[in-house]
Short mmCIF file of C-alpha atoms and ligand atoms in Angstrom, two decimals:
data_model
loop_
_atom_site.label_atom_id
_atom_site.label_comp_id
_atom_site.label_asym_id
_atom_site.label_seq_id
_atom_site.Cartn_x
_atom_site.Cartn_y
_atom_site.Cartn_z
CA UNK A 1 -68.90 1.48 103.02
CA UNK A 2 -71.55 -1.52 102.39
CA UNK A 3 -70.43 -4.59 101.25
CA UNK A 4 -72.58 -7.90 100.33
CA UNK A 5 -69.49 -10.59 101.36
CA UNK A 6 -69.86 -14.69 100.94
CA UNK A 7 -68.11 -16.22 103.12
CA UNK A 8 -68.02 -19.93 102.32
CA UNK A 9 -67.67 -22.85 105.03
CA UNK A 10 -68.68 -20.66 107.49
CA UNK A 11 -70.40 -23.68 109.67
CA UNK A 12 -66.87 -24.65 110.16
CA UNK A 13 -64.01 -24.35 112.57
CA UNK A 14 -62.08 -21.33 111.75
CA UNK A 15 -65.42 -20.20 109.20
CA UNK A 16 -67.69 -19.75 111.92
CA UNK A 17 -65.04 -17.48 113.56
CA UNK A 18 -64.39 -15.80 110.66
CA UNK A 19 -68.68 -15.18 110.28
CA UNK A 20 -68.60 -14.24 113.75
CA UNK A 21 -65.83 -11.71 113.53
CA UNK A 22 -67.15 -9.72 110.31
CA UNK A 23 -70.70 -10.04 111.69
CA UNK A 24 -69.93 -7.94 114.69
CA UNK A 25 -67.57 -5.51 113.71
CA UNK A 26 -69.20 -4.66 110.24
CA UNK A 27 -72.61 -4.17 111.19
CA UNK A 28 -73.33 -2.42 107.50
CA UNK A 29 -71.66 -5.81 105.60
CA UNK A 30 -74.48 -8.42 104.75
CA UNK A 31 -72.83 -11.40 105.36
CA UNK A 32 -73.96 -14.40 103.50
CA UNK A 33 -72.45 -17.80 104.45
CA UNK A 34 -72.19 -20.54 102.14
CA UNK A 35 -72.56 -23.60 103.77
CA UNK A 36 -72.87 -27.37 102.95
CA UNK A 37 -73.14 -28.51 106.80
CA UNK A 38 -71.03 -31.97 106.08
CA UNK A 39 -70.07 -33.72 109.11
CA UNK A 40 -67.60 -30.73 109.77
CA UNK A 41 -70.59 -27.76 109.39
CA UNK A 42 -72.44 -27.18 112.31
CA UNK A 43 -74.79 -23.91 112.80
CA UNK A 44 -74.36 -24.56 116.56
CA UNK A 45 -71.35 -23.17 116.04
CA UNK A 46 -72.88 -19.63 115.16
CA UNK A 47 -76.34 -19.59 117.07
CA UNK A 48 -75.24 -16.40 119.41
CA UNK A 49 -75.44 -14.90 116.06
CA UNK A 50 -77.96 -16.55 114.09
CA UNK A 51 -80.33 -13.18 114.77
CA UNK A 52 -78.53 -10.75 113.47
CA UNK A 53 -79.62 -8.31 110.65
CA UNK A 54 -76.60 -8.52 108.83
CA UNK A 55 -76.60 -12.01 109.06
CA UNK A 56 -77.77 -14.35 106.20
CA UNK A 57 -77.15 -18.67 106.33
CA UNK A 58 -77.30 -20.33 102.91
CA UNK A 59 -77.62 -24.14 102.66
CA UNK A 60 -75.68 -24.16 99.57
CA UNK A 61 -72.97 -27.30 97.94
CA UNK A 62 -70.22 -25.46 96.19
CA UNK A 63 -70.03 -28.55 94.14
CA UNK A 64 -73.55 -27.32 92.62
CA UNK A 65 -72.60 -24.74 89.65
CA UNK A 66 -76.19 -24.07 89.35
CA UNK A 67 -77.17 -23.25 92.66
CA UNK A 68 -73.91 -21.31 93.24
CA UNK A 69 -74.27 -19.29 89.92
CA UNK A 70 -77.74 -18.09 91.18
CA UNK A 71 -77.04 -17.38 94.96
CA UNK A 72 -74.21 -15.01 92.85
CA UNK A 73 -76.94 -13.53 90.85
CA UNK A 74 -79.44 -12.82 93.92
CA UNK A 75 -76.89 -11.33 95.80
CA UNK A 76 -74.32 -9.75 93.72
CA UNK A 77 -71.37 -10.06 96.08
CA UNK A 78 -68.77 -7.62 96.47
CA UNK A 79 -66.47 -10.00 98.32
CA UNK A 80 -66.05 -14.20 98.29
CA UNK A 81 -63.63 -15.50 101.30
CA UNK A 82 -63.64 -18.94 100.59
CA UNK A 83 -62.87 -21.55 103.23
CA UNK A 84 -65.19 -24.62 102.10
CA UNK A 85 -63.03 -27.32 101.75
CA UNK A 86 -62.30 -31.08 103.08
CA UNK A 87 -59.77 -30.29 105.39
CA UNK A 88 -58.28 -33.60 107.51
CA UNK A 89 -55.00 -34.87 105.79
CA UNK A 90 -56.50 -38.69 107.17
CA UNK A 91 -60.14 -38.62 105.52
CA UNK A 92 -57.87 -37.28 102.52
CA UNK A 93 -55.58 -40.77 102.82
CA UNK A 94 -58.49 -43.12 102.80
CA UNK A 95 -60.68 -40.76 100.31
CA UNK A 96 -59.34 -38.45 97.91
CA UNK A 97 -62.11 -38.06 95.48
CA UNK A 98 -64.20 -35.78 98.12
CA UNK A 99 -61.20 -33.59 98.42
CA UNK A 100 -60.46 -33.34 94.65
CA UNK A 101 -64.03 -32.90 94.38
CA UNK A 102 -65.02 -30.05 96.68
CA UNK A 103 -61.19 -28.30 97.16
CA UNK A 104 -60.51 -28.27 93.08
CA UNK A 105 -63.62 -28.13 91.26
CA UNK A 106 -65.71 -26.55 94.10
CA UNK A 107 -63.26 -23.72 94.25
CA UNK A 108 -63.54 -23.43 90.24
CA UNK A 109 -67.26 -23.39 90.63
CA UNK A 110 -66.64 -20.08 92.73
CA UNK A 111 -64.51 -18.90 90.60
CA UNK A 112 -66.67 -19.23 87.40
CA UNK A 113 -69.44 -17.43 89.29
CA UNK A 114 -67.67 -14.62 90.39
CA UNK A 115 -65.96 -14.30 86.60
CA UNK A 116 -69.40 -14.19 85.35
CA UNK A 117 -70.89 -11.71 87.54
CA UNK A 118 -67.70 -9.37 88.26
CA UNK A 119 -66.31 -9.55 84.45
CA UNK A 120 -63.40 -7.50 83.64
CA UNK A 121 -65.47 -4.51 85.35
CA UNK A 122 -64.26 -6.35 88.58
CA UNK A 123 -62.76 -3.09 89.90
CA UNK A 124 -63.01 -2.84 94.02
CA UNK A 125 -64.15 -6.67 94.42
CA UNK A 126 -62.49 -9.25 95.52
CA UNK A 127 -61.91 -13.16 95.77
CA UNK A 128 -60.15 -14.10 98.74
CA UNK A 129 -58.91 -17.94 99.01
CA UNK A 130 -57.98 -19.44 102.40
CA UNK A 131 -55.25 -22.02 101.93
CA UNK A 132 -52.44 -23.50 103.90
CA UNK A 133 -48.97 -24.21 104.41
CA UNK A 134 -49.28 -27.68 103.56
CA UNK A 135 -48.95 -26.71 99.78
CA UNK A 136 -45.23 -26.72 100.55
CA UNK A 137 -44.50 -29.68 101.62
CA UNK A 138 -42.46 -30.72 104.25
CA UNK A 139 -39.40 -28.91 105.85
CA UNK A 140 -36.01 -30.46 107.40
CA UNK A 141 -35.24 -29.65 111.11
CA UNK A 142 -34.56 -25.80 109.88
CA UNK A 143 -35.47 -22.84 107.74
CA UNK A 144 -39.40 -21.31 107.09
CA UNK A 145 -41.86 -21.73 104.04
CA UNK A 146 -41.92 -18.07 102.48
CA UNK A 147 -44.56 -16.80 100.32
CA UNK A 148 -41.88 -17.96 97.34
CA UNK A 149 -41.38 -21.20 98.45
CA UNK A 150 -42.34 -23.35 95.63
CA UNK A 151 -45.49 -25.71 95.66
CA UNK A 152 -44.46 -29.36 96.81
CA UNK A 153 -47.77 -31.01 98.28
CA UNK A 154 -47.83 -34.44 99.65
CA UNK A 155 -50.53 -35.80 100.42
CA UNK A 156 -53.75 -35.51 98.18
CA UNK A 157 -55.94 -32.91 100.86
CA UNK A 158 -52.09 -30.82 100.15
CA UNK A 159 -52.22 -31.62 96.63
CA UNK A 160 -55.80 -30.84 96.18
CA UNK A 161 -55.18 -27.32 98.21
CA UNK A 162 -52.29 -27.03 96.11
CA UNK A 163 -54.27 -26.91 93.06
CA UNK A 164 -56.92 -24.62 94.16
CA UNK A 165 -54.34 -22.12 94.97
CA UNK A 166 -53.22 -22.45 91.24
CA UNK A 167 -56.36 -21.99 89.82
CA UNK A 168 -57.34 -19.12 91.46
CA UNK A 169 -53.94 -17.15 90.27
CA UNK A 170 -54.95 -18.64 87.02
CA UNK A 171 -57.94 -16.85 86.66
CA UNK A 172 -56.36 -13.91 88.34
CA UNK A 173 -53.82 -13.76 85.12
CA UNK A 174 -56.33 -14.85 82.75
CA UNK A 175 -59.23 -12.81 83.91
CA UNK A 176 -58.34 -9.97 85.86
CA UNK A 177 -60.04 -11.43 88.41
CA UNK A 178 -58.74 -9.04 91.87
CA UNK A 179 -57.64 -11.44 94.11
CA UNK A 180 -55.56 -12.53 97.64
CA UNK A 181 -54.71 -15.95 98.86
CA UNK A 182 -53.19 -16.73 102.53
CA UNK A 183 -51.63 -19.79 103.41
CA UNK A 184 -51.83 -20.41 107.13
CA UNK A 185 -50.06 -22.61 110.04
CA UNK A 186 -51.94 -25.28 112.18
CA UNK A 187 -55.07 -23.75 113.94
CA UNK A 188 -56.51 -24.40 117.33
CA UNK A 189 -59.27 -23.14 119.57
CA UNK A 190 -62.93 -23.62 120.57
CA UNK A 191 -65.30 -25.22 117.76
CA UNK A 192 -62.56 -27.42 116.05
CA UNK A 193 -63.83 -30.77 114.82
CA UNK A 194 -62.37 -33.30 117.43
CA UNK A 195 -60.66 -34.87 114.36
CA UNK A 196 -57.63 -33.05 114.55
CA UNK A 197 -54.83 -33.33 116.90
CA UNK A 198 -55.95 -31.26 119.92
CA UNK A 199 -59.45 -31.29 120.25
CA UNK A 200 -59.24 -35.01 119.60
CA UNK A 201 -56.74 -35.51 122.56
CA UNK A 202 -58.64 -32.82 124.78
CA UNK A 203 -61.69 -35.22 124.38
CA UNK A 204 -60.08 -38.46 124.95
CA UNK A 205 -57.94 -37.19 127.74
CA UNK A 206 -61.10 -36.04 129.17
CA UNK A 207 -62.50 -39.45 128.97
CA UNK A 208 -60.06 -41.35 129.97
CA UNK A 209 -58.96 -43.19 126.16
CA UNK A 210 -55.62 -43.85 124.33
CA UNK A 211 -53.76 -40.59 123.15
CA UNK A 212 -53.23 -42.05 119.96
CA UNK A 213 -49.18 -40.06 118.68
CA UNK A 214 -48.62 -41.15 115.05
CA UNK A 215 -45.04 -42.45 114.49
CA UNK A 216 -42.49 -40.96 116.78
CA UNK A 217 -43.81 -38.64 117.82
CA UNK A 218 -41.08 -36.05 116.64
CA UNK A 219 -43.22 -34.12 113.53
CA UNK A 220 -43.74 -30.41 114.25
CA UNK A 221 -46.13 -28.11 113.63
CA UNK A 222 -46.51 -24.38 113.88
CA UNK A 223 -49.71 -23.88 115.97
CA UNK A 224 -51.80 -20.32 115.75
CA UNK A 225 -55.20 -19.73 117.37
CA UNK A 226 -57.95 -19.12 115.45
CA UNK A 227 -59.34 -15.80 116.19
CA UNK A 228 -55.70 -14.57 115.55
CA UNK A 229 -56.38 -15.86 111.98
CA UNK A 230 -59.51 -14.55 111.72
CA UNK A 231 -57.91 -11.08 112.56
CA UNK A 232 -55.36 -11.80 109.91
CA UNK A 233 -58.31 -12.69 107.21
CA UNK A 234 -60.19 -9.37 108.26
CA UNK A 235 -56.68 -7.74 107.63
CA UNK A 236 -55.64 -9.25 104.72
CA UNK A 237 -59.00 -8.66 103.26
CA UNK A 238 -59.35 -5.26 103.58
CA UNK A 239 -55.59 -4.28 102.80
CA UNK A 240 -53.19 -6.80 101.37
CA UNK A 241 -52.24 -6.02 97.39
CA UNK A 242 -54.27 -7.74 95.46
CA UNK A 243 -52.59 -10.89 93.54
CA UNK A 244 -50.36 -11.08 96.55
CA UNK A 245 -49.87 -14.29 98.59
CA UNK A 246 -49.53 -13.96 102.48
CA UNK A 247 -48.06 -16.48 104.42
CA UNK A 248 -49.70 -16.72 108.13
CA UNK A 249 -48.31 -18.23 111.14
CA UNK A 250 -48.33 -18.67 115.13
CA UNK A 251 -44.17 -18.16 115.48
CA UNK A 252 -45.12 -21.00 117.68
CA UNK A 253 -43.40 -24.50 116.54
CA UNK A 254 -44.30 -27.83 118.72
CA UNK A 255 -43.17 -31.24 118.66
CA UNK A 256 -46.17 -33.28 118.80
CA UNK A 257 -45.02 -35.16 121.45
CA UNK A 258 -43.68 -32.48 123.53
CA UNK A 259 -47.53 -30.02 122.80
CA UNK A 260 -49.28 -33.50 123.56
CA UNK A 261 -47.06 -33.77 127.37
CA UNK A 262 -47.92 -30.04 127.81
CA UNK A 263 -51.44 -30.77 127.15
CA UNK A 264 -51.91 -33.85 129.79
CA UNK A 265 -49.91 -31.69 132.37
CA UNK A 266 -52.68 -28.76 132.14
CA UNK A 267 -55.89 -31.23 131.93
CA UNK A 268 -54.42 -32.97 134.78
CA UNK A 269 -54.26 -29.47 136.77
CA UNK A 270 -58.19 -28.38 135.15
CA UNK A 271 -59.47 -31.80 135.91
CA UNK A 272 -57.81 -32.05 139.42
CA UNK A 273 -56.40 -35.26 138.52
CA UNK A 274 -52.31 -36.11 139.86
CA UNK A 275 -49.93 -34.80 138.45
CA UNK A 276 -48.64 -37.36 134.97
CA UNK A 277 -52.07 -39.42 135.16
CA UNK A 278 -52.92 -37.84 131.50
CA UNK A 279 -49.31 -38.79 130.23
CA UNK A 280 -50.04 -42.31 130.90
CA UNK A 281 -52.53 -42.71 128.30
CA UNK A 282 -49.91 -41.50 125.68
CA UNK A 283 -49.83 -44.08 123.09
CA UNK A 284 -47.69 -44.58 119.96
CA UNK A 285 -49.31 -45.90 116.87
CA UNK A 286 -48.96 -46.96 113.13
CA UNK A 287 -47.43 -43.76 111.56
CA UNK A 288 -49.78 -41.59 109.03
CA UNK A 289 -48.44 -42.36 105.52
CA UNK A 290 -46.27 -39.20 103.80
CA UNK A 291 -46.64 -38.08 107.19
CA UNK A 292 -44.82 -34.21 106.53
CA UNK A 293 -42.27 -33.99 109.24
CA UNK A 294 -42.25 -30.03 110.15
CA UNK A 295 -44.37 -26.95 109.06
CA UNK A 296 -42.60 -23.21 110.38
CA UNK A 297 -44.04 -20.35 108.42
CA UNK A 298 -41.89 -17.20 108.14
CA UNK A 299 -44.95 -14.51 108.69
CA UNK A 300 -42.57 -11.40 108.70
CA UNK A 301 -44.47 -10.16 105.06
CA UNK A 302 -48.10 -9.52 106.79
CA UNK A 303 -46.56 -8.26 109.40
CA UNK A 304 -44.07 -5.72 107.95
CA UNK A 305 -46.89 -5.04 104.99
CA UNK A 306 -50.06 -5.15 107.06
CA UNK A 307 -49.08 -5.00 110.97
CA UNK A 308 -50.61 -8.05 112.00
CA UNK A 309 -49.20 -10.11 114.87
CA UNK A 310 -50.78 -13.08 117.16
CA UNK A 311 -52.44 -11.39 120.12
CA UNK A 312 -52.72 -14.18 121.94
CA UNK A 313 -49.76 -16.46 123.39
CA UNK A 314 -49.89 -20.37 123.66
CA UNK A 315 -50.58 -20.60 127.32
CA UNK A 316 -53.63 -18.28 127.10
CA UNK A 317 -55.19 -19.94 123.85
CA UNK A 318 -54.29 -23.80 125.03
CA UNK A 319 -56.13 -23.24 128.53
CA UNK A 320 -58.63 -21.15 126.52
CA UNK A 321 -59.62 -23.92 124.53
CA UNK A 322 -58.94 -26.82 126.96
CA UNK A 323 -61.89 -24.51 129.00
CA UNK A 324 -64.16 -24.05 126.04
CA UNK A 325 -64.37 -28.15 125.36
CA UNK A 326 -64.99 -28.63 129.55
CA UNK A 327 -68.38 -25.92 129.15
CA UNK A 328 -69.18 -27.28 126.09
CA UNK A 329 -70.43 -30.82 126.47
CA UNK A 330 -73.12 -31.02 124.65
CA UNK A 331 -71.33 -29.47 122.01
CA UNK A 332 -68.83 -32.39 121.76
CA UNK A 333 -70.88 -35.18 122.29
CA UNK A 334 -73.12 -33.57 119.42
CA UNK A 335 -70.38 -34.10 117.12
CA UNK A 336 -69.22 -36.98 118.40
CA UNK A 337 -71.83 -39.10 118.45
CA UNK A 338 -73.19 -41.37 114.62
CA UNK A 339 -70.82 -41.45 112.03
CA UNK A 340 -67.91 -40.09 114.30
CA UNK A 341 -67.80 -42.87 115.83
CA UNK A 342 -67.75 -45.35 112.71
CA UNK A 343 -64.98 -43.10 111.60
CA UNK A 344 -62.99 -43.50 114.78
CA UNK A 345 -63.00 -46.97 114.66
CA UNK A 346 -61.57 -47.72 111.28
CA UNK A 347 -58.70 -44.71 111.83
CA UNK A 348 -57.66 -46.23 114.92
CA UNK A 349 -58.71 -49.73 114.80
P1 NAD B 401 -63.55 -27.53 108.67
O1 NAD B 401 -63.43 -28.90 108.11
O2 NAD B 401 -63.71 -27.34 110.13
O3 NAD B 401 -64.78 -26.77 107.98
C1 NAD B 401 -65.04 -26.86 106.61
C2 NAD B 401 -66.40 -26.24 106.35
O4 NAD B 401 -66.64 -26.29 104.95
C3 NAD B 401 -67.57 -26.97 107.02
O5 NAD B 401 -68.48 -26.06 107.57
C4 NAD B 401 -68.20 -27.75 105.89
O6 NAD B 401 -69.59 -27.99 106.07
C5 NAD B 401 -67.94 -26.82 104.72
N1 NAD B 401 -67.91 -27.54 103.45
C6 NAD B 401 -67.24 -28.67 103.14
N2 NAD B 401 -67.52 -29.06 101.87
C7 NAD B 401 -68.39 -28.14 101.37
C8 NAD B 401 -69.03 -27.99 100.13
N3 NAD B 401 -68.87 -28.89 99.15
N4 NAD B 401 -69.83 -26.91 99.94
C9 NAD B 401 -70.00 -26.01 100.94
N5 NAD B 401 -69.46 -26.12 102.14
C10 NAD B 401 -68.63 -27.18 102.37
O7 NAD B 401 -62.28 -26.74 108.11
P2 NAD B 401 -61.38 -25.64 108.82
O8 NAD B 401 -60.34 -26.30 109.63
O9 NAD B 401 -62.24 -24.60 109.42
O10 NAD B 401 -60.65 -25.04 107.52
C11 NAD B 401 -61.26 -24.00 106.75
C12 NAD B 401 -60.34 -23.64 105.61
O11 NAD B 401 -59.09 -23.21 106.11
C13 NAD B 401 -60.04 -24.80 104.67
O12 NAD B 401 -60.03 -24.30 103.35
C14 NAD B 401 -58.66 -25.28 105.09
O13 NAD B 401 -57.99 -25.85 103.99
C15 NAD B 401 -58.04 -23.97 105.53
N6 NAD B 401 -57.00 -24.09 106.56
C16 NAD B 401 -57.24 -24.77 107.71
C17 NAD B 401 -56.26 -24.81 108.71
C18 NAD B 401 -56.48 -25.54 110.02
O14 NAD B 401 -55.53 -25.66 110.82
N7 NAD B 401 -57.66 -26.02 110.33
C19 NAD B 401 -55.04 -24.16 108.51
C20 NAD B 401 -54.83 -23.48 107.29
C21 NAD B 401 -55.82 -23.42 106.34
O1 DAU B 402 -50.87 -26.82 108.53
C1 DAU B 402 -52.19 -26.48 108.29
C2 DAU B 402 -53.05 -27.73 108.29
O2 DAU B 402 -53.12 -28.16 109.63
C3 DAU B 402 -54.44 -27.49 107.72
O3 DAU B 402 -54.33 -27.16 106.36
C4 DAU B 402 -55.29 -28.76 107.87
O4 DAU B 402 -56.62 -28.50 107.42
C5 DAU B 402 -55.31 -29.14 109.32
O5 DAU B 402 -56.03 -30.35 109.49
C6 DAU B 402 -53.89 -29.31 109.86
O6 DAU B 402 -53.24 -30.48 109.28
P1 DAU B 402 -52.33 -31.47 110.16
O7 DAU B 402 -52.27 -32.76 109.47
O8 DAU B 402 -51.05 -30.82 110.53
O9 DAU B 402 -53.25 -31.50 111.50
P2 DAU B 402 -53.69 -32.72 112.44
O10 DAU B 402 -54.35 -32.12 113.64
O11 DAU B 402 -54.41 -33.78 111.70
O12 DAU B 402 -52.29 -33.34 112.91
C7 DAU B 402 -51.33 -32.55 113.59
C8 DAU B 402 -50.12 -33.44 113.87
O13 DAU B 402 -50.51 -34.43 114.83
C9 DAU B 402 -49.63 -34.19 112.66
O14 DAU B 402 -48.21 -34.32 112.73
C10 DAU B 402 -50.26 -35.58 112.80
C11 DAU B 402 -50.33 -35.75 114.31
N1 DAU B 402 -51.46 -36.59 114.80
C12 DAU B 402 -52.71 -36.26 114.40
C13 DAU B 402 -53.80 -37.02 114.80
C14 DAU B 402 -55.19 -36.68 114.33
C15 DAU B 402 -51.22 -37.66 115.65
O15 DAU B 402 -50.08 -37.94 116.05
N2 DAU B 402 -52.30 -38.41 116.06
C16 DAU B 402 -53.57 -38.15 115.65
O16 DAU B 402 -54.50 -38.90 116.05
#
């Protein structure tokens, strides 16, 4: 069956895999991706693909109704899966506005265009939002968020999540509007912004700088590579219920502390360096405020409903990645290079 599918922040980290994924194994899709390139886009991210008939990049802001209301009308989509959004908890600390901006009212300026265009004759389409477990809040030293667990963001890229998620069941009720939201664990993997936890330390381990470990070290999260969720997406997309909620996760919880150890241990093997050299750079700093102490999704529903599983363990995706960031220099030092570097200064001054 044809579809015409928008997939939004596709430029991005786990976008760009998601792109990549549908691209290739749904050659009769047309596959438009919605893209603002902010610091985080980047089309080098999808240039083995960039050719492709099925293939379509649109420079579009979701936070411009007017543009988004008539890339709905020229292409009539079937499908949205929508994963534009501010996404580092820090940027969200020292600048909220962007994230209430693009995560709340760009995800209502989606969902006004696909009301208008689907209707209540929305029968067989479908508005998929990509969210995370971060709308929960923050667990104690046991026990799992489940798809019921109720909303308790804390910080305001959670909170602004949070409400997105809301909305979009709101106009689900209201409207009739068919749609699916997953909330996913901590991703990792080749093409994530070296912002977050492990790509940052990858780098600086790889160039000899502080490992900067926020607080004590101690928080946990529940790590899942990325082209197991973009499996999951493709899944969830074609066959979860609509209005449901799916909870997705790695069944893979790390102390930061101990992930960051494991991490020096295996550049120190890759980079030929003696055994522990990486481990001395390990250095504790001012803690992130609200700083949520452990994520651990319980993912039994998608994979008692829908069969889906990781594929791939920790040890294969970590030295996966930790490869992918030694072959892609120019890659990193693209992104790292300019305002990166103005923003790594005043985060860890
Ligand atoms: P990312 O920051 O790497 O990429 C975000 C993408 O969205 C970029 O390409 C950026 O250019 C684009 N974008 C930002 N603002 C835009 C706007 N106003 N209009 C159009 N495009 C815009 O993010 P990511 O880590 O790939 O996360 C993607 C989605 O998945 C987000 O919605 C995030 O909340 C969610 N999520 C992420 C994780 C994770 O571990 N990274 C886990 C669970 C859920
Ligand atoms: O749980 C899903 C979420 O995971 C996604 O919704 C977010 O978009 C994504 O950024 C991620 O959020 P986290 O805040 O968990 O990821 P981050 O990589 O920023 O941090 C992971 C842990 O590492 C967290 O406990 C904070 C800590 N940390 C992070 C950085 C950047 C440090 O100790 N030092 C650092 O320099």
């Amino acid at each position: 069956m044809k579809k015409t599918i928008f997939i939004t922040g596709g430029a991005g980290f786990i976008g760009s895999h998601v792109v990549r994924l549908f691209v290739e194994k749904y050659p009769d899709y047309k596959i438009i991706n919605l893209d603002a390139l902010t610091y985080a886009g980047n089309l080098e991210n999808l240039k083995d693909i960039q050719g492709k008939p099925n293939y379509i990049f649109e420079h579009a802001d979701i936070n411009d109704a007017a543009k988004i209301n008539s890339l709905f009308t020229q292409y009539q989509p079937d499908g949205v899966i929508h994963l534009a959004a501010e996404s580092h908890v820090d940027r969200s600390i020292t600048d909220p506005n962007a994230f209430i901006q693009t995560n709340v009212m760009g995800t209502a300026n989606l969902l006004n265009a696909a009301k208008h265009l689907w209707g209540k004759n929305a029968e067989g389409k479908r508005f998929y939002h990509v969210s995370t477990d971060e709308v929960y809040g923050s667990l104690g030293e046991t026990g799992f968020f489940l798809e019921t667990t109720p909303y308790d963001p804390q910080s305001p890229y959670s909170a602004s999540k949070a409400a997105s998620d809301h909305l979009v069941r709101a106009y689900g009720n209201t409207y009739e509007m068919p749609f699916v939201i997953t909330n996913c664990s901590n991703n990792y993997g080749p093409n994530h912004f070296p912002e977050k936890l492990i790509p940052l330390f990858i780098n600086n381990i790889k160039t000899n700088k502080p490992l900067p470990v926020y607080g004590d070290g101690k928080y946990t999260r529940d790590w899942l590579f990325v082209k197991d969720h973009a499996r999951a997406i493709d899944t969830v997309f074609h066959n979860g219920r609509n209005g449901e909620t799916y909870n997705i996760g790695g069944f893979n919880e790390w102390q930061n502390i101990e992930l960051v150890k494991l991490l020096c241990d295996k550049m120190d093997e890759k980079l030929g360096r003696p055994a522990g050299t990486s481990q001395g750079l390990i250095s504790y700093i001012k803690d992130r405020p609200g700083h949520d102490r452990r994520y651990a999704i319980d993912a039994n529903k998608i994979n008692k409903e829908l069969g889906w599983y990781p594929s791939v363990t920790f040890e294969e995706g970590l030295s996966l990645t930790i490869d992918w960031y030694m072959e892609n220099d120019a890659w990193l030092s693209n992104v790292t290079s300019g305002a990166y570097q103005k923003y790594y200064q005043e985060q860890y001054k």
